[in-house]
Structures are given as C-alpha cells and as structure tokens.
Coordinates of N, CA, C and O in Angstrom, one line a residue:
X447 N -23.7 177.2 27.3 CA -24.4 177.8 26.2 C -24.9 179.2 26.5 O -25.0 180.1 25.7
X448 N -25.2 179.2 27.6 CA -26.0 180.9 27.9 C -25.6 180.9 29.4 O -26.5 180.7 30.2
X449 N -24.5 181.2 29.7 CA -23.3 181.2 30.7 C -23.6 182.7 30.9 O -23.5 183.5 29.9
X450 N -24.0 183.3 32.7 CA -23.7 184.4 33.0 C -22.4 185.2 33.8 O -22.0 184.6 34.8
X451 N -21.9 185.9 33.5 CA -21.0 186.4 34.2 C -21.3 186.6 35.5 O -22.5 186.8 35.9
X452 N -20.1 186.7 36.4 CA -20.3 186.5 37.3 C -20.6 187.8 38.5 O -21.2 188.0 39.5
X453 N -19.6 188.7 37.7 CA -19.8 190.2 37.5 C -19.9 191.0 36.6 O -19.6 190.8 35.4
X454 N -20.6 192.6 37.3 CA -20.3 193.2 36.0 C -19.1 194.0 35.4 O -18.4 194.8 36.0
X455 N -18.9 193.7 34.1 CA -17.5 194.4 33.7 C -17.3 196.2 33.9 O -16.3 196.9 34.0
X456 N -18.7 196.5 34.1 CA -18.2 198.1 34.1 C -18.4 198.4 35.8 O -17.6 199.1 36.3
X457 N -19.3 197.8 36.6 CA -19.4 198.4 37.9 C -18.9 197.2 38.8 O -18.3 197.4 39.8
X458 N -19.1 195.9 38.5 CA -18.2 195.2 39.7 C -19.9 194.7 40.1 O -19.9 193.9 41.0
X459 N -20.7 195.0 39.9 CA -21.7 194.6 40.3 C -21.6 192.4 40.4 O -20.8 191.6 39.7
X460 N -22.4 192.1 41.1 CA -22.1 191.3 41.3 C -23.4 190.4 41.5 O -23.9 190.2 42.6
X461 N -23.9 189.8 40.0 CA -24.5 188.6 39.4 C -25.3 187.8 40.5 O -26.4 188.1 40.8
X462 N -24.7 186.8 41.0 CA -25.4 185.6 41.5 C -25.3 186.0 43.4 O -24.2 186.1 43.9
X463 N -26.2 186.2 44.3 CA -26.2 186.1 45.2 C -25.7 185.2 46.3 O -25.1 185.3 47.3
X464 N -26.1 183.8 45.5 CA -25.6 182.5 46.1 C -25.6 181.8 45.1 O -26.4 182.1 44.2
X465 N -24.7 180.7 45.0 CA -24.4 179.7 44.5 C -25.7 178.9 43.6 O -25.4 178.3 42.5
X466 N -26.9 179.1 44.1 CA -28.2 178.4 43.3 C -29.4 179.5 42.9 O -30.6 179.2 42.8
X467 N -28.7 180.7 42.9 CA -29.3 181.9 42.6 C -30.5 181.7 41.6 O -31.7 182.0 41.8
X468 N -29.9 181.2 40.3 CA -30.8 180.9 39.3 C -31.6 179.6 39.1 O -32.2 179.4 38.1
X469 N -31.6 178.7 40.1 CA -32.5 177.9 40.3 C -34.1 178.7 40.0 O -35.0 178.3 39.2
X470 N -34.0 179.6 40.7 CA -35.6 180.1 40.7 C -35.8 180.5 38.7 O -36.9 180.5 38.1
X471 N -34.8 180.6 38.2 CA -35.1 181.4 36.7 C -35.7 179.9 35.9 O -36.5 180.1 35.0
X472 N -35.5 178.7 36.3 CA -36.0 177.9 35.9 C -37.3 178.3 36.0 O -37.7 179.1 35.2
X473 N -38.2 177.9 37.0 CA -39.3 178.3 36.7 C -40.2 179.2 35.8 O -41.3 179.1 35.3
X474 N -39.0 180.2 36.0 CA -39.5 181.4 34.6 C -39.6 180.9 33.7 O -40.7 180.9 33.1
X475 N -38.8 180.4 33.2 CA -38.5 179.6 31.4 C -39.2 178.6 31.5 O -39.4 178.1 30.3
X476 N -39.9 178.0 32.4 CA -41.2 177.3 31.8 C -42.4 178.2 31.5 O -42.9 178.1 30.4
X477 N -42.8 179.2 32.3 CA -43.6 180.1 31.7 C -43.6 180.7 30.6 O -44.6 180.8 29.9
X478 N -42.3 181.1 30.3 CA -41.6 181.9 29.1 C -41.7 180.3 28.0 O -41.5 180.2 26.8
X479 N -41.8 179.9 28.3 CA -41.4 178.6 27.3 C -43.2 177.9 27.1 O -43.4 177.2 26.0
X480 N -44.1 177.9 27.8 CA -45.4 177.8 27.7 C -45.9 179.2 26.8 O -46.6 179.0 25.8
X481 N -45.7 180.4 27.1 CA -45.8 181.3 26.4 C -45.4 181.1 24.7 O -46.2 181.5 23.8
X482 N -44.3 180.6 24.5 CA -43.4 180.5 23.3 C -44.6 179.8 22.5 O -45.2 180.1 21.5
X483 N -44.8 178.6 23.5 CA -45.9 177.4 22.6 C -47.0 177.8 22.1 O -47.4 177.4 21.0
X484 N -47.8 178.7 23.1 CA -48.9 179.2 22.8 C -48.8 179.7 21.4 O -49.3 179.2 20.4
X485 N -48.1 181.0 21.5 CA -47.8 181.7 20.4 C -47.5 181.3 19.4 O -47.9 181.9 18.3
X486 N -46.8 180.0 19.6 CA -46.2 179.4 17.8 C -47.8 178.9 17.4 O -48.4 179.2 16.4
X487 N -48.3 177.9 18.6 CA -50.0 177.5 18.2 C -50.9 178.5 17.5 O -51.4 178.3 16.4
X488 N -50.9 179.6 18.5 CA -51.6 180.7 17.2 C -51.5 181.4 16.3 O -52.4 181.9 15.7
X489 N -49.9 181.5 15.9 CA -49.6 181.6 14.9 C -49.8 180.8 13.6 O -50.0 181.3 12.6
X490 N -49.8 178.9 13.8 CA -50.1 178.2 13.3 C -51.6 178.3 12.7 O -52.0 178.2 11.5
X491 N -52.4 178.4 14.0 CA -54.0 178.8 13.4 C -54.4 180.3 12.9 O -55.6 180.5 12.9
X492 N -53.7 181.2 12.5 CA -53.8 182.2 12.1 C -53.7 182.3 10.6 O -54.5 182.8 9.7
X493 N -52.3 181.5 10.5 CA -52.0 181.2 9.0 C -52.8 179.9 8.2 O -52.4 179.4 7.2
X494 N -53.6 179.5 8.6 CA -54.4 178.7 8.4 C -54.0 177.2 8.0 O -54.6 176.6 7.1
X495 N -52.9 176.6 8.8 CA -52.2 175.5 8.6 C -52.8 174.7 8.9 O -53.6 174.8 9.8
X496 N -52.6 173.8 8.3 CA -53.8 172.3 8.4 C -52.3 171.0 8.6 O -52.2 170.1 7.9
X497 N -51.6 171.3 9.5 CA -50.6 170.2 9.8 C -51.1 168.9 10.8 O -50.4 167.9 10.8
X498 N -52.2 169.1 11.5 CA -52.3 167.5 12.4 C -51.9 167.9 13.7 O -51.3 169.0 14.0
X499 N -52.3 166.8 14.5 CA -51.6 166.9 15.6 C -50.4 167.0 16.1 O -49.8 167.7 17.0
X500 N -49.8 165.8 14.9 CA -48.1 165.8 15.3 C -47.5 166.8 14.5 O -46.5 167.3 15.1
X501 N -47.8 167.1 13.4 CA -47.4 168.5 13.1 C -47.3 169.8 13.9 O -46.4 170.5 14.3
X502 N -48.5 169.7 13.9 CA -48.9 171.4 15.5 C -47.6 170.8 16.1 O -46.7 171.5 15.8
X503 N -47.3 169.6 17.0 CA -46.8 169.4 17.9 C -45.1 169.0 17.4 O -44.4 168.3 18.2
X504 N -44.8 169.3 16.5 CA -43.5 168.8 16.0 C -43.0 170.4 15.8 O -41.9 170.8 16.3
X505 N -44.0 171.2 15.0 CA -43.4 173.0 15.0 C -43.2 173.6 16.8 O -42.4 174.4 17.2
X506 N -44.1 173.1 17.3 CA -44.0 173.3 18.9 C -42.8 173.2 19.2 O -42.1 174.1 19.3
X507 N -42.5 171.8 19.5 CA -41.1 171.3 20.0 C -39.9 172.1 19.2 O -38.8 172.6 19.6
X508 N -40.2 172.2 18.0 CA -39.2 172.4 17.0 C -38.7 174.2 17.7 O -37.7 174.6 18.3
X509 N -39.7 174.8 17.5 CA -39.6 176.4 18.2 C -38.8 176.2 19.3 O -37.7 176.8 19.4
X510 N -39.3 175.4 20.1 CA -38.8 175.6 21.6 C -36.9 175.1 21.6 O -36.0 175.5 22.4
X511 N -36.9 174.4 20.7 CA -35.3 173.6 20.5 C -34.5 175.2 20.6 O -33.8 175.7 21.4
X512 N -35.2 175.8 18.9 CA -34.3 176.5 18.1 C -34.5 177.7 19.5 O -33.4 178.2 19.7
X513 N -35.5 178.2 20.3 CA -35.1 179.4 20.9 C -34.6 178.8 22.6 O -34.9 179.5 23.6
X514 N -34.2 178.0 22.7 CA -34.1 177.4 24.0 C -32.4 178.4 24.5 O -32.4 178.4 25.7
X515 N -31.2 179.2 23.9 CA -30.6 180.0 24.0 C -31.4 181.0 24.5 O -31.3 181.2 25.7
X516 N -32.4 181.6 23.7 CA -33.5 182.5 24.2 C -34.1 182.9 25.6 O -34.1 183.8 26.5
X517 N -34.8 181.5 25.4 CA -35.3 181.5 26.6 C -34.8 181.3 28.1 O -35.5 181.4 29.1
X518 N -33.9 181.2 28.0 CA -32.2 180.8 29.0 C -31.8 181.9 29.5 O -31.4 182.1 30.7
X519 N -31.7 183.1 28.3 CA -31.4 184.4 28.9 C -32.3 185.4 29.0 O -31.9 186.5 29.5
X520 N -33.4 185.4 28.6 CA -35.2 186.0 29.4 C -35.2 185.6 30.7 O -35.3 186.3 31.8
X521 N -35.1 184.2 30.4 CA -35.9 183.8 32.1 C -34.3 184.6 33.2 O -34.2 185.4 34.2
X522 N -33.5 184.1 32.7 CA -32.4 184.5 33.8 C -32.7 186.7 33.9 O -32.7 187.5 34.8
X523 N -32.7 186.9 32.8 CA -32.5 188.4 33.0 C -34.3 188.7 34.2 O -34.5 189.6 35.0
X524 N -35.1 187.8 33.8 CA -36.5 188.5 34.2 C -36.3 187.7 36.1 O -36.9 188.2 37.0
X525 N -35.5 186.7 36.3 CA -35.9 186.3 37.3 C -35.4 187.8 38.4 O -36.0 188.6 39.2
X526 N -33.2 187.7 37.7 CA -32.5 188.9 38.4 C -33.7 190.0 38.6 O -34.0 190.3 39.7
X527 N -34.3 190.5 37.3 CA -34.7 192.1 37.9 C -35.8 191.7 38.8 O -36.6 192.6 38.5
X528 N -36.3 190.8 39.8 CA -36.9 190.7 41.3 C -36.2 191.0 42.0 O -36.9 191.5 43.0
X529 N -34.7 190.9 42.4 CA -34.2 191.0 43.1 C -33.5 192.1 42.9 O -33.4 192.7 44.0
X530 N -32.6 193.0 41.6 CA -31.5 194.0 41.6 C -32.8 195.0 40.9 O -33.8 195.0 40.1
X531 N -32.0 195.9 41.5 CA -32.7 197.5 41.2 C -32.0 198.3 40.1 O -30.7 198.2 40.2
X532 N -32.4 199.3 38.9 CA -31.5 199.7 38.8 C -31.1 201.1 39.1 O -32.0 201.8 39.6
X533 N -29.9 201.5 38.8 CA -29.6 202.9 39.8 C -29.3 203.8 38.5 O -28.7 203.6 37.4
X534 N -29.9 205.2 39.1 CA -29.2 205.7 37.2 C -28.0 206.7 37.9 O -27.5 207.5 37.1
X535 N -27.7 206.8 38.9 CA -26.8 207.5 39.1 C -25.6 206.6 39.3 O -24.7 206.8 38.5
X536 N -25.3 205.6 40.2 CA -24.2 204.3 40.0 C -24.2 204.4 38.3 O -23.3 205.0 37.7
X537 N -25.1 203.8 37.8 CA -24.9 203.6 36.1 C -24.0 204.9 35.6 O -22.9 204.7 35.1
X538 N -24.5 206.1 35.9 CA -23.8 206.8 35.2 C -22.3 206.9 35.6 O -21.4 207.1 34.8
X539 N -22.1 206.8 36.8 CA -20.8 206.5 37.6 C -19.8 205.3 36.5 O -18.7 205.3 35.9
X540 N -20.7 204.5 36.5 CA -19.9 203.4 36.2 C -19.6 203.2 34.5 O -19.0 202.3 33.9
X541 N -20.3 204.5 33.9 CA -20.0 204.7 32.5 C -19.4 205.8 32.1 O -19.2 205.9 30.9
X542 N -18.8 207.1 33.2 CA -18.3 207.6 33.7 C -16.3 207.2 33.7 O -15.3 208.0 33.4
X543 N -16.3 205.7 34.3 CA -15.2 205.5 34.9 C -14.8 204.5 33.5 O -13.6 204.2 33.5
X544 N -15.3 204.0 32.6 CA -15.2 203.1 31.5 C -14.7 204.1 30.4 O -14.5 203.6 29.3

C-alpha cells in the first residue's frame, strides 16, 4: 500500500540502509497517529458535536482507517530525514543529468 522505492530514480540515492531500516518509522506513526486523534477530538469539540463516547471514538478510529496511507508515508519520510541530509548541489547535479 505505501511501498518505498528502493532507490532514487534521479540520483541512485539509496533508500533503506539495512533491511529493517523502517522499523524505527513505526514508532513515528504512532506519534503521528496520536496526533491525528487528538486533532480529530478537537475538532469534534470545536464544532460543538454532541456524539458520545462511542461516537468521539468511532470518528477517531474512522480518521485513523481513512488516513492510515498517510500516516505510512509521514512517518516513513520524517523517520528517513534523521538519518539523510539534503545536498543542493548533488540535487542540482542530479536534475541536471535527468
């Protein structure tokens, strides 16, 4: 569903360091995905929704389903930039040769 390349198509750059690279982005996407909840909660109390508990907690889950694509490639793109730098002269090189 939200499958990373393994490289990059313009510089050869190269994605995953080891084999369980993105184990760590899990963790992110629970953050990113606690954030999501919060947010939909205060949005719910903002608009002044009177749905219940299982309500609150049914639009909760329901958000998290529909952006779960989302949050898959947040957490993965926010884990990578701890680790890759970006270069603006490589970049330009490599938009250059494309």
């Amino acid at each position: 569903m939200n499958k990373v390349r393994d490289t990059c198509p313009s510089c050869g750059l190269k994605y995953k360091l080891e084999p369980s690279f993105y184990y760590g982005s899990m963790y992110v996407s629970y953050g990113v995905g606690v954030a999501i909840a919060v947010a939909a909660y205060v949005l719910i109390y903002l608009l002044g929704l009177d749905l219940g508990i299982a309500g609150i907690f049914g639009v909760i889950v329901g958000t998290l389903i529909l952006l779960m694509p989302f949050i898959g490639a947040v957490s993965k793109s926010i884990w990578a930039n701890f680790f890759f730098n970006y270069d603006e002269e490589y970049a330009q090189k490599a938009r250059e040769n494309t």
